[in-house]
mmCIF file of C-alpha atoms in Angstrom:
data_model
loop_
_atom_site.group_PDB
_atom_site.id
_atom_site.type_symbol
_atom_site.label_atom_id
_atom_site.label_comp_id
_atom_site.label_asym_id
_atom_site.label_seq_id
_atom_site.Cartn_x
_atom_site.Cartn_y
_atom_site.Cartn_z
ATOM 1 C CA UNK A 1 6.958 0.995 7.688
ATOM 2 C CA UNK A 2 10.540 2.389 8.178
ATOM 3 C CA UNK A 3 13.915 0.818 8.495
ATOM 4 C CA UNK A 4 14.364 1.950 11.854
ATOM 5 C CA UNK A 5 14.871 -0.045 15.063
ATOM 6 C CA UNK A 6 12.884 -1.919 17.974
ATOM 7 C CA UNK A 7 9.581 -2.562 17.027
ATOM 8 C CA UNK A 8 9.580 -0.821 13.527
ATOM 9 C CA UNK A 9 9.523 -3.163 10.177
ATOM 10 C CA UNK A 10 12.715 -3.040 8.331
ATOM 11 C CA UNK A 11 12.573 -3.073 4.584
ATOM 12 C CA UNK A 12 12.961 -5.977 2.264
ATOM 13 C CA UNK A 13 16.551 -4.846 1.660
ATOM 14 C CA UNK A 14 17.878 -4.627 5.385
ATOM 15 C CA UNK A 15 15.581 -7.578 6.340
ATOM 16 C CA UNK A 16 17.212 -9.860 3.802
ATOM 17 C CA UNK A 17 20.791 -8.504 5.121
ATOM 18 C CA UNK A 18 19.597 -9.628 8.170
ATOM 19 C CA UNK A 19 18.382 -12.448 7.495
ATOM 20 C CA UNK A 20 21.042 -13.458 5.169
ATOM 21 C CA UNK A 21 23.823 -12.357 8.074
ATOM 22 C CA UNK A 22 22.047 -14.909 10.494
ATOM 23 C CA UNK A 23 20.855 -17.760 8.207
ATOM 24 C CA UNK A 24 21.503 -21.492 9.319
ATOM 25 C CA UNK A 25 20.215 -23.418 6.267
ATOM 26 C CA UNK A 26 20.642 -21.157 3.623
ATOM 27 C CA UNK A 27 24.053 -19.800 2.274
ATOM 28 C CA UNK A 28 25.261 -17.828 -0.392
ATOM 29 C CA UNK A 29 28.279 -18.351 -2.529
ATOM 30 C CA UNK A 30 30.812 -15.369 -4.326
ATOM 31 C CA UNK A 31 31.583 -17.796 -6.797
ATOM 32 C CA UNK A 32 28.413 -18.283 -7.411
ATOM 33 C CA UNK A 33 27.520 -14.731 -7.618
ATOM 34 C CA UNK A 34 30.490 -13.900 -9.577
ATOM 35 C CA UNK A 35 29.792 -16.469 -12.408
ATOM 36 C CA UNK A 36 26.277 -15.519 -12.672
ATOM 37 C CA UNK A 37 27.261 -11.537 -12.598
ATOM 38 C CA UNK A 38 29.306 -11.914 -15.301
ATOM 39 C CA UNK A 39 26.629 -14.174 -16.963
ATOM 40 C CA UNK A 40 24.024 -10.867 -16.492
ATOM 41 C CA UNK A 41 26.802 -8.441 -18.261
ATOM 42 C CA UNK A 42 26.822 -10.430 -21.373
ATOM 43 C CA UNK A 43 23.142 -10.805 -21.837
ATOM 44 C CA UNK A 44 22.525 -6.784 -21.258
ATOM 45 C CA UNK A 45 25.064 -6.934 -23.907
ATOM 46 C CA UNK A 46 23.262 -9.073 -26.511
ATOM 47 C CA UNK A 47 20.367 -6.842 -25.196
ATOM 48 C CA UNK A 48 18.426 -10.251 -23.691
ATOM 49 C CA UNK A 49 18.056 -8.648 -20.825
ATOM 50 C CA UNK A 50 16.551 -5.250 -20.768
ATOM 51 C CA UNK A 51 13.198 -3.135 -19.278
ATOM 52 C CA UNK A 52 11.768 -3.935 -22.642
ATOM 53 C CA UNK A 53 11.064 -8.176 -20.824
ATOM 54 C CA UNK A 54 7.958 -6.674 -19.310
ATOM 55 C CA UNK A 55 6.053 -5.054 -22.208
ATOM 56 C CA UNK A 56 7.029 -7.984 -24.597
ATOM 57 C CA UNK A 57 4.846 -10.338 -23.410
ATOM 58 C CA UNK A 58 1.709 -10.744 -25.639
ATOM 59 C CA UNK A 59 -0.378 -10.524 -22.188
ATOM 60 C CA UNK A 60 0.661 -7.902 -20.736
ATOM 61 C CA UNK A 61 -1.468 -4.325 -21.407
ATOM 62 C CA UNK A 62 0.603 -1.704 -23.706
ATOM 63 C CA UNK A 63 1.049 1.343 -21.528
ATOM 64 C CA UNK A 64 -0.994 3.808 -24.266
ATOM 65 C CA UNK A 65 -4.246 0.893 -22.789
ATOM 66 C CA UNK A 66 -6.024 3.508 -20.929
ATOM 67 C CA UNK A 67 -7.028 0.870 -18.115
ATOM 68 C CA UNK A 68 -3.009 -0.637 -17.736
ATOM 69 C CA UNK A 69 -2.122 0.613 -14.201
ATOM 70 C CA UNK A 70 -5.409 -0.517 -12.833
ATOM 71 C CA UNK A 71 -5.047 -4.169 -15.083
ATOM 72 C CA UNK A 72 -1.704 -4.601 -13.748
ATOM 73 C CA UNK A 73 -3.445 -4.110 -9.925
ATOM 74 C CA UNK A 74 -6.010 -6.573 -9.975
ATOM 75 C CA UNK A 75 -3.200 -9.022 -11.180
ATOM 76 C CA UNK A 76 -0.732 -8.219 -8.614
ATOM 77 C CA UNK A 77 -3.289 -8.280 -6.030
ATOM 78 C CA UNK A 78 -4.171 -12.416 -7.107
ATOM 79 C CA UNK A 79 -0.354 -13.189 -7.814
ATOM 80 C CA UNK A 80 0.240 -16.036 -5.416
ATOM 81 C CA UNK A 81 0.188 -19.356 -4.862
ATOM 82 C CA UNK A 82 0.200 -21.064 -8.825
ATOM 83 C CA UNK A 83 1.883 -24.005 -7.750
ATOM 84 C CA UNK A 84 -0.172 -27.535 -7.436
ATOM 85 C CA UNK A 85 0.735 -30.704 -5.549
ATOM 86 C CA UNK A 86 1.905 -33.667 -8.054
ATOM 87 C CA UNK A 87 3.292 -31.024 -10.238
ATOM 88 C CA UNK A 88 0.434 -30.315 -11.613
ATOM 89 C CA UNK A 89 -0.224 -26.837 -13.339
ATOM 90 C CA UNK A 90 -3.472 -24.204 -13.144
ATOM 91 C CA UNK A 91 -3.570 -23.756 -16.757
ATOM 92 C CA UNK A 92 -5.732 -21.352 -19.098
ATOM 93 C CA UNK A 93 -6.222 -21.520 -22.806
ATOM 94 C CA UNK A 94 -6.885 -18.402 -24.422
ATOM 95 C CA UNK A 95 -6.649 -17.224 -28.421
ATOM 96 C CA UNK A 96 -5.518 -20.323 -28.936
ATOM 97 C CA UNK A 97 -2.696 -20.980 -27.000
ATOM 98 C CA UNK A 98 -2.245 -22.451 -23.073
ATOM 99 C CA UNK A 99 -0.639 -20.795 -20.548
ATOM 100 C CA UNK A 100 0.366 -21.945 -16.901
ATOM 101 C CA UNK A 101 1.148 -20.435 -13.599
ATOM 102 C CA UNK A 102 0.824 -16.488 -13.391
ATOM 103 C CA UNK A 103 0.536 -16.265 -17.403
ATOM 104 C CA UNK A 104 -2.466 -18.551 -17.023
ATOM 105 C CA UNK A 105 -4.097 -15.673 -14.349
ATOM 106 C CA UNK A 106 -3.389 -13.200 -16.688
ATOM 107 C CA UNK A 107 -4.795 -14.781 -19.909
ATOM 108 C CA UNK A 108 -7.884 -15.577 -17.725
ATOM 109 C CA UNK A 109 -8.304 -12.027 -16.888
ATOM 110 C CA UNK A 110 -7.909 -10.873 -20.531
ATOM 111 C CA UNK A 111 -10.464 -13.324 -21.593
ATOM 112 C CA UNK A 112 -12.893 -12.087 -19.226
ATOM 113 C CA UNK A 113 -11.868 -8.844 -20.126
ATOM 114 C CA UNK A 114 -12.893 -9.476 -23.929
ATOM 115 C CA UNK A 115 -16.073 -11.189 -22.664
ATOM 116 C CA UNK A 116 -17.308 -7.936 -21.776
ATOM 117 C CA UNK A 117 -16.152 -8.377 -17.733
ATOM 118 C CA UNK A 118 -15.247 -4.768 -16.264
ATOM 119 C CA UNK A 119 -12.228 -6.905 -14.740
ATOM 120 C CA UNK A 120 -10.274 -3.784 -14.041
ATOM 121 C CA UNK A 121 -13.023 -1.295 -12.068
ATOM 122 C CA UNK A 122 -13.387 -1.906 -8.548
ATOM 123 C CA UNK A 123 -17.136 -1.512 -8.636
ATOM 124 C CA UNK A 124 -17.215 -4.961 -10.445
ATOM 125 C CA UNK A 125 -14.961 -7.032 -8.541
ATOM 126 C CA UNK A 126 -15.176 -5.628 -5.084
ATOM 127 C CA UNK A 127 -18.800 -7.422 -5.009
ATOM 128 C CA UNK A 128 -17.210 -11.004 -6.073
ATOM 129 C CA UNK A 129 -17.232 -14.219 -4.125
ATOM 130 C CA UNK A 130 -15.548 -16.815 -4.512
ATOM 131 C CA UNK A 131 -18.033 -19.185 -6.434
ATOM 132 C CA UNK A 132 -17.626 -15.788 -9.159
ATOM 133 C CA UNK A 133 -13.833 -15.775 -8.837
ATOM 134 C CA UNK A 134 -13.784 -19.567 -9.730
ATOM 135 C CA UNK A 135 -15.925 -19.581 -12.752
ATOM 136 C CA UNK A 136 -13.965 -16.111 -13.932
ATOM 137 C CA UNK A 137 -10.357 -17.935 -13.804
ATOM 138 C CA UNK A 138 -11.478 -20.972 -14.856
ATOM 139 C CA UNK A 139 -9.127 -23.319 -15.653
ATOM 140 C CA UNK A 140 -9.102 -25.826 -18.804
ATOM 141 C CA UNK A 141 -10.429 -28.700 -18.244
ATOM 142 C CA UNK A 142 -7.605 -30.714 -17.064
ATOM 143 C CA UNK A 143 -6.092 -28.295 -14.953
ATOM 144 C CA UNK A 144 -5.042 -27.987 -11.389
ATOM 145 C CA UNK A 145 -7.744 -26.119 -9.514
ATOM 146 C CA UNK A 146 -6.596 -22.693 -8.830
ATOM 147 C CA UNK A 147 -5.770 -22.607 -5.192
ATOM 148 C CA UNK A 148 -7.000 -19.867 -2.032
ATOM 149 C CA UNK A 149 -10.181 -19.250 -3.958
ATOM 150 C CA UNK A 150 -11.746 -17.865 -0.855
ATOM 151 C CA UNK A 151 -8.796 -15.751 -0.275
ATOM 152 C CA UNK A 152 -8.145 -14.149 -4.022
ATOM 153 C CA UNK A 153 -11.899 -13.033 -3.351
ATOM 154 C CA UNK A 154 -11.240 -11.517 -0.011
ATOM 155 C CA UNK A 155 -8.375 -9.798 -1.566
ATOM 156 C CA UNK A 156 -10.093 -8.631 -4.260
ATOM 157 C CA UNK A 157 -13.065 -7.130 -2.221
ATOM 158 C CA UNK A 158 -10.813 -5.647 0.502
ATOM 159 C CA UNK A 159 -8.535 -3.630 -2.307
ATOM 160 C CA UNK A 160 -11.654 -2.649 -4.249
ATOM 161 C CA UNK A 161 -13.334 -1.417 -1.396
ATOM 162 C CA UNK A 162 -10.412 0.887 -0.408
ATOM 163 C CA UNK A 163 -9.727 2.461 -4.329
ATOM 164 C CA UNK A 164 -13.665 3.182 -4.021
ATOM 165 C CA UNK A 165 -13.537 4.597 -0.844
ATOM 166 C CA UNK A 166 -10.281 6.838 -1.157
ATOM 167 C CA UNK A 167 -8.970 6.687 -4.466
ATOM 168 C CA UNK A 168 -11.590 7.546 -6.522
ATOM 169 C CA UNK A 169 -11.602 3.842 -7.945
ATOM 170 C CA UNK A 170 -8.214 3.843 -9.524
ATOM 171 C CA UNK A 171 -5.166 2.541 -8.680
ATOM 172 C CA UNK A 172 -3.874 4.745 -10.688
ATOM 173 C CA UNK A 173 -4.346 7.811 -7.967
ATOM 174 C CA UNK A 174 -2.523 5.685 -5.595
ATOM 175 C CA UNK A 175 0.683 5.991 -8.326
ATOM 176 C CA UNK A 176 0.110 9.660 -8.471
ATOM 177 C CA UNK A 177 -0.148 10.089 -4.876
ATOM 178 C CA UNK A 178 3.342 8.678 -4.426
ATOM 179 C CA UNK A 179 5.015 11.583 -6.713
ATOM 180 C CA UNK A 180 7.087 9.663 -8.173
ATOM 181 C CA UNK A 181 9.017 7.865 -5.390
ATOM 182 C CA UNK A 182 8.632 4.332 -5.058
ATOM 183 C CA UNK A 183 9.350 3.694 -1.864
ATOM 184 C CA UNK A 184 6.764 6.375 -1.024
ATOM 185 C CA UNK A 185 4.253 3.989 -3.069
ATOM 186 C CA UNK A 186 5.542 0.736 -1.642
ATOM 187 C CA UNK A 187 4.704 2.633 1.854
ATOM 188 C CA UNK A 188 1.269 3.309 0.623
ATOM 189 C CA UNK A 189 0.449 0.093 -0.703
ATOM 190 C CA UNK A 190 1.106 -2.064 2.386
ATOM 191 C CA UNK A 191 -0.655 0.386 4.855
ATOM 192 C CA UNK A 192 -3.403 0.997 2.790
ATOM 193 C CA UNK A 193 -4.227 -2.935 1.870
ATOM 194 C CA UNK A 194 -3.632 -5.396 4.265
ATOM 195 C CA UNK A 195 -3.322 -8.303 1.528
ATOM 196 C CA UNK A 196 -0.314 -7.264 0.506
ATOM 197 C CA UNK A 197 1.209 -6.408 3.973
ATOM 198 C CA UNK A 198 3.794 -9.436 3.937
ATOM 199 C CA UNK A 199 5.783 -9.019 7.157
ATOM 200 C CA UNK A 200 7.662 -11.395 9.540
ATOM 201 C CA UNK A 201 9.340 -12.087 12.922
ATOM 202 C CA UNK A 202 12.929 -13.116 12.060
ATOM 203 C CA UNK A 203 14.533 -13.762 15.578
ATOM 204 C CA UNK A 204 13.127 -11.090 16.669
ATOM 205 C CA UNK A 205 13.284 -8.902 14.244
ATOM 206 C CA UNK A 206 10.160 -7.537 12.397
ATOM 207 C CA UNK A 207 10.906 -8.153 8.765
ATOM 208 C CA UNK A 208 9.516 -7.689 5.055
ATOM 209 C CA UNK A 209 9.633 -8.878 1.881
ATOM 210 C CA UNK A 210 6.652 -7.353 0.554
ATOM 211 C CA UNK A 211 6.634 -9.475 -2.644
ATOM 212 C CA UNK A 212 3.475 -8.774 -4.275
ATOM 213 C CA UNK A 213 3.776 -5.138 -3.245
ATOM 214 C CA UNK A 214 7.221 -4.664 -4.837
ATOM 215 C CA UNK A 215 6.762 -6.452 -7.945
ATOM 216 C CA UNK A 216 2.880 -4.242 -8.303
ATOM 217 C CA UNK A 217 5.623 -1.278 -8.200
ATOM 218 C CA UNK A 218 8.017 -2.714 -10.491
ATOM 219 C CA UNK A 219 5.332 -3.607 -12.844
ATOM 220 C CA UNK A 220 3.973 -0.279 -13.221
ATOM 221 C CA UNK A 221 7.851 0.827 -13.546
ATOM 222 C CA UNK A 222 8.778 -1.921 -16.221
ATOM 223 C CA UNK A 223 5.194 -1.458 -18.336
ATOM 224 C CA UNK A 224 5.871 2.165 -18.495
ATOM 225 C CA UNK A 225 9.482 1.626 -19.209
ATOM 226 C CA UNK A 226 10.149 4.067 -16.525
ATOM 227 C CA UNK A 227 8.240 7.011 -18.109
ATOM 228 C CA UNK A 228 5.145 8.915 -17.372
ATOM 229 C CA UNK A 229 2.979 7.329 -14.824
ATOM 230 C CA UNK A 230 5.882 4.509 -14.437
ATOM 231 C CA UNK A 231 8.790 7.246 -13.486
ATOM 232 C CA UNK A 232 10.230 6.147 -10.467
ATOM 233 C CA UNK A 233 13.494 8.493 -8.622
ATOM 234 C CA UNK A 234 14.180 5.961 -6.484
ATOM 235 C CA UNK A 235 12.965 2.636 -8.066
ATOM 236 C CA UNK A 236 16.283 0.873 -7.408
ATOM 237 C CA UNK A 237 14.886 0.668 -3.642
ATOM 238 C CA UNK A 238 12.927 -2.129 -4.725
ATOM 239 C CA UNK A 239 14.227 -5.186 -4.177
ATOM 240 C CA UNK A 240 13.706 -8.798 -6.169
ATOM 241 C CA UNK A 241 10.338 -10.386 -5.569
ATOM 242 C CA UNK A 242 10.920 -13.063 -3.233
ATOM 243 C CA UNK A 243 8.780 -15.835 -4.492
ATOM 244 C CA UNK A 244 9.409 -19.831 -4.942
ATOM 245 C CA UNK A 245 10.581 -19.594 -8.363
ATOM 246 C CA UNK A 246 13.525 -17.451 -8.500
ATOM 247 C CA UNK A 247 15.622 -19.194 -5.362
ATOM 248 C CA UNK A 248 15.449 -22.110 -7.474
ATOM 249 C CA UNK A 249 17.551 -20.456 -10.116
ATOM 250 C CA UNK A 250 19.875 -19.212 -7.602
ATOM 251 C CA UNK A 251 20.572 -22.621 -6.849
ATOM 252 C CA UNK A 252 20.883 -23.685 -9.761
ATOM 253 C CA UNK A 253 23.410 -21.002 -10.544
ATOM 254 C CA UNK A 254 25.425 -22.114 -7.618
ATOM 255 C CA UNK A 255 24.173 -18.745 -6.359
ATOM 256 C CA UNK A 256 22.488 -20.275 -3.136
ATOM 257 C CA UNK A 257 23.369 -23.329 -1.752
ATOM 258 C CA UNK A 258 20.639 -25.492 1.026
ATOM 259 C CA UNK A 259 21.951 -27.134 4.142
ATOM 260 C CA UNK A 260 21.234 -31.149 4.173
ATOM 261 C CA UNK A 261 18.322 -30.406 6.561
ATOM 262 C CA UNK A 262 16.378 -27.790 4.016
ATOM 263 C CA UNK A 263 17.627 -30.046 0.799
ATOM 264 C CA UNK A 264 16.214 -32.994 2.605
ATOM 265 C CA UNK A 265 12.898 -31.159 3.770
ATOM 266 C CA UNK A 266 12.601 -29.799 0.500
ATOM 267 C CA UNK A 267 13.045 -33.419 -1.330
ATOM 268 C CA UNK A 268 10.119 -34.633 1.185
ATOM 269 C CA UNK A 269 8.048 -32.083 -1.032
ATOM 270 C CA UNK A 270 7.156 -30.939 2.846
ATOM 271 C CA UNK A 271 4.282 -28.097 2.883
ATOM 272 C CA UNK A 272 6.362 -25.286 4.922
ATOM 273 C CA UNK A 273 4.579 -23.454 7.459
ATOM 274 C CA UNK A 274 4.708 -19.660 6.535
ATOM 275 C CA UNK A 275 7.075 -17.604 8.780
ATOM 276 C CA UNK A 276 9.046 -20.827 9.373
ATOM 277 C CA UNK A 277 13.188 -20.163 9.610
ATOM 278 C CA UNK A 278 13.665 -22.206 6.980
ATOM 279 C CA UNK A 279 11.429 -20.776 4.066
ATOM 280 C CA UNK A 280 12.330 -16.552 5.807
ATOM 281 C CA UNK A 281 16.075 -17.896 4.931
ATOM 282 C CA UNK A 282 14.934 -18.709 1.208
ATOM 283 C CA UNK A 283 13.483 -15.553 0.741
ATOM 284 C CA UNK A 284 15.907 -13.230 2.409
ATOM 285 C CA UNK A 285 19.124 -14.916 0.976
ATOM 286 C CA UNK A 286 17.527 -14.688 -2.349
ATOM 287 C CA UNK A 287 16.695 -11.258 -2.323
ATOM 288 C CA UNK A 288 20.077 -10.407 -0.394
ATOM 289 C CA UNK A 289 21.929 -12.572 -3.268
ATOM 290 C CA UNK A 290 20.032 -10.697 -5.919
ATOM 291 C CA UNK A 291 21.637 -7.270 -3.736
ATOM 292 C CA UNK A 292 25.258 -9.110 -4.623
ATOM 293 C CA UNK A 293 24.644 -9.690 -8.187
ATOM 294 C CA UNK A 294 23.533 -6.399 -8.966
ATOM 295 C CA UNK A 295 26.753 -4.859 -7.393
ATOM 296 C CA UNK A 296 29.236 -7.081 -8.576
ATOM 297 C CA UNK A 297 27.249 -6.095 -12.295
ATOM 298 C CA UNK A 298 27.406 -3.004 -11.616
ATOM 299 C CA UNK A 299 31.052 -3.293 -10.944
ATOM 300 C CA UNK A 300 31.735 -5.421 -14.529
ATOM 301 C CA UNK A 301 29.917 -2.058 -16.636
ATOM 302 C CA UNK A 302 32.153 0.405 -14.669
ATOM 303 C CA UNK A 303 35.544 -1.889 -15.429
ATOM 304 C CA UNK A 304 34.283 -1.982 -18.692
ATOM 305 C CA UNK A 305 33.632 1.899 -19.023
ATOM 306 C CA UNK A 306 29.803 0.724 -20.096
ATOM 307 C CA UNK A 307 28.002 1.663 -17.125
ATOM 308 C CA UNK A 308 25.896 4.260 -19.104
ATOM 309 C CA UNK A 309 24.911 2.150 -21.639
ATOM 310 C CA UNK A 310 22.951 -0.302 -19.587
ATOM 311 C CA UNK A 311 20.069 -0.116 -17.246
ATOM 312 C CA UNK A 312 20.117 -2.616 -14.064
ATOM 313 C CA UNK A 313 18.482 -3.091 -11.058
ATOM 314 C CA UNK A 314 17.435 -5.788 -8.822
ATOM 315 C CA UNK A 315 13.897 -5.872 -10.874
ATOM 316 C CA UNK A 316 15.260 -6.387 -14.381
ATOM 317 C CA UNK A 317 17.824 -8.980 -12.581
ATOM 318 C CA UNK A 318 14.670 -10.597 -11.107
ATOM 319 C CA UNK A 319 12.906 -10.735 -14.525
ATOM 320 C CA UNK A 320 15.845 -12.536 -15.884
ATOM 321 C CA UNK A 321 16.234 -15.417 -13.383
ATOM 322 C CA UNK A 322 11.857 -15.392 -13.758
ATOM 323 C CA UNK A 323 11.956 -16.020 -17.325
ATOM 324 C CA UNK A 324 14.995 -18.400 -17.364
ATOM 325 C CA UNK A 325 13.254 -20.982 -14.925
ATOM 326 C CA UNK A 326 10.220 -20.655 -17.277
ATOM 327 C CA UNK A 327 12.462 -21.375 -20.277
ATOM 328 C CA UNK A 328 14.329 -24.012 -18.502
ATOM 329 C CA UNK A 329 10.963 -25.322 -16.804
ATOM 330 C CA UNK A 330 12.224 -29.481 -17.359
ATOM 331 C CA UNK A 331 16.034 -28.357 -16.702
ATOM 332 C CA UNK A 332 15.361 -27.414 -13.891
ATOM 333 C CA UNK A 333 12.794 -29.512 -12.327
ATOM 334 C CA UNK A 334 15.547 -31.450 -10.489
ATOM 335 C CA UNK A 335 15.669 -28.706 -8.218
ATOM 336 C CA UNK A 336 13.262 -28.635 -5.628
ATOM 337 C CA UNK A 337 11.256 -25.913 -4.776
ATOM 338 C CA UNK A 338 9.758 -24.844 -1.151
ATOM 339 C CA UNK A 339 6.445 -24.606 -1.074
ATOM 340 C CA UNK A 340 4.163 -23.053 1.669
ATOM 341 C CA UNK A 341 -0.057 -21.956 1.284
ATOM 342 C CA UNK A 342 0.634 -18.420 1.460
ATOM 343 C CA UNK A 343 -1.371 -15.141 0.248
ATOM 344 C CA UNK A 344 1.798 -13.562 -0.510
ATOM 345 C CA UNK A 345 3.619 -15.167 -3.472
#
């Protein structure tokens, strides 16, 4: 995995200035990015936005919980596909409260977790099918079924296997075998499980946007609050997570803007096929448009003379646009959404 040339993968970062150089349906707008950019400075002024979005979340393991890096794994390694035809939602109650989407995943995993499930050691759910990976994230009763059952137990078995056979069952000796370099990890993660190896052919090209891999990285990064086992030199080499969720905020920041042909294939609700033009254009404008904000940020703290004051990178940026669309869930419903079956987001 380099970003070299011919037949070598480029990283998420060139592929998406790729991409985003040669895209026919997809554009992005400096307005757009402006506005937004200057929308960004004043919430890491009211200290909204900050590494502390992570950690907040009542879900979400403290980093003193001995078993954090390896509960943070098994997540990453299921986060995909939450969406439901109809608009319907995979939903999990837990302590009293519902959750949806990738919040529902987690509660289900912490519930099995207090039910005495060893949800975090690869001894326990390299062995699972998918009849056990049903009834473990069960959904309430009037949920959407959780989709790719089959598939989240594949994924699980294939990454257990691997921390058992070289990593001494912890994921956490795959973070210490990077040394602190994130890109070094990313590297690791994709060539050592195939699940999360999410790679393209973009006329041509051989591109990645290595979602889940990326956001497994900038999970570790954002729990640890970039300390101890979450101290990254180089973690602003990872790029936004290029899911289904976040393009919709671009749009409806004016960030991102659809041709007729995507708007209309999009308003169809049309199931895209995955490596299709139109859906690698979604992804690599959005994580190319994340690439502008975060300079033209950067640029706003250095006019201001604040640019030590405030951490930013395309991960907290990502976070931000994440949370809004969850905040602004019936907002921004009006915007469409693409939707393919995919392992990878």
């Amino acid at each position: 995995m380099t970003g070299g040339k011919g037949s070598e993968t480029l990283l998420p970062r060139e592929s998406a200035e790729l991409i985003a150089t040669r895209a026919k349906h997809v554009s992005i707008k400096e307005a757009g990015v402006e506005a937004l950019a200057r929308k960004i400075f004043e919430k890491l002024e009211d200290k909204t936005i900050s590494i502390d979005m992570f950690s907040q979340h009542e879900l979400h393991p403290p980093s003193s919980d001995p078993s954090a890096v390896d509960w943070i794994f098994v997540v990453d390694t299921l986060n995909f596909c939450f969406w439901a035809p109809n608009s319907a939602h995979y939903s999990v109650t837990h302590k009293g409260k519902r959750y949806t989407g990738y919040f529902a995943l987690c509660a289900a995993l912490n519930r099995a977790k207090d039910n005495g499930k060893a949800v975090t050691d690869p001894k326990f759910y390299s062995q699972l099918t998918a009849k056990d990976v049903t009834e473990l994230l069960q959904g309430d009763d009037d949920s959407a079924p959780l989709a790719l059952v089959e598939e989240r137990a594949e994924c699980l078995r294939q990454v257990g296997t691997c921390l058992l056979e070289k990593y001494d069952g912890s994921f956490v000796n795959c973070v210490k075998a990077a040394k602190g370099s994130a890109k070094v990890l990313l590297n690791l993660v994709v060539t050592e499980f195939p699940c999360f190896r999410d790679v393209g052919t973009f006329e041509e090209s051989q591109v990645s946007f290595y979602k889940r891999a990326q956001i497994l990285i900038g999970d570790v990064w954002a729990c640890f609050k970039g300390k101890d086992l979450g101290s990254f030199s180089d973690i602003d080499d990872i790029t936004m997570f290029a899911d289904y969720r976040v393009p919709q905020v671009l749009v409806h920041f004016g960030v991102m803007e659809y041709s007729s042909h995507l708007q209309s294939m999009l308003e169809k609700d049309v199931i895209m096929d995955v490596g299709c033009q139109e859906e690698m254009e979604i992804r690599g404008c959005s994580i190319h448009a994340v690439e502008l904000l975060w300079a033209a940020v950067k640029s706003l703290l250095a006019s201001a003379k604040k640019e030590h004051l405030y951490q930013i990178n395309p991960i907290i940026i990502d976070h931000f646009l994440w949370d809004f669309r969850r905040q602004y869930a019936t907002e921004l419903s009006i915007i469409p959404f693409h939707k393919v079956v995919s392992i990878y987001y």
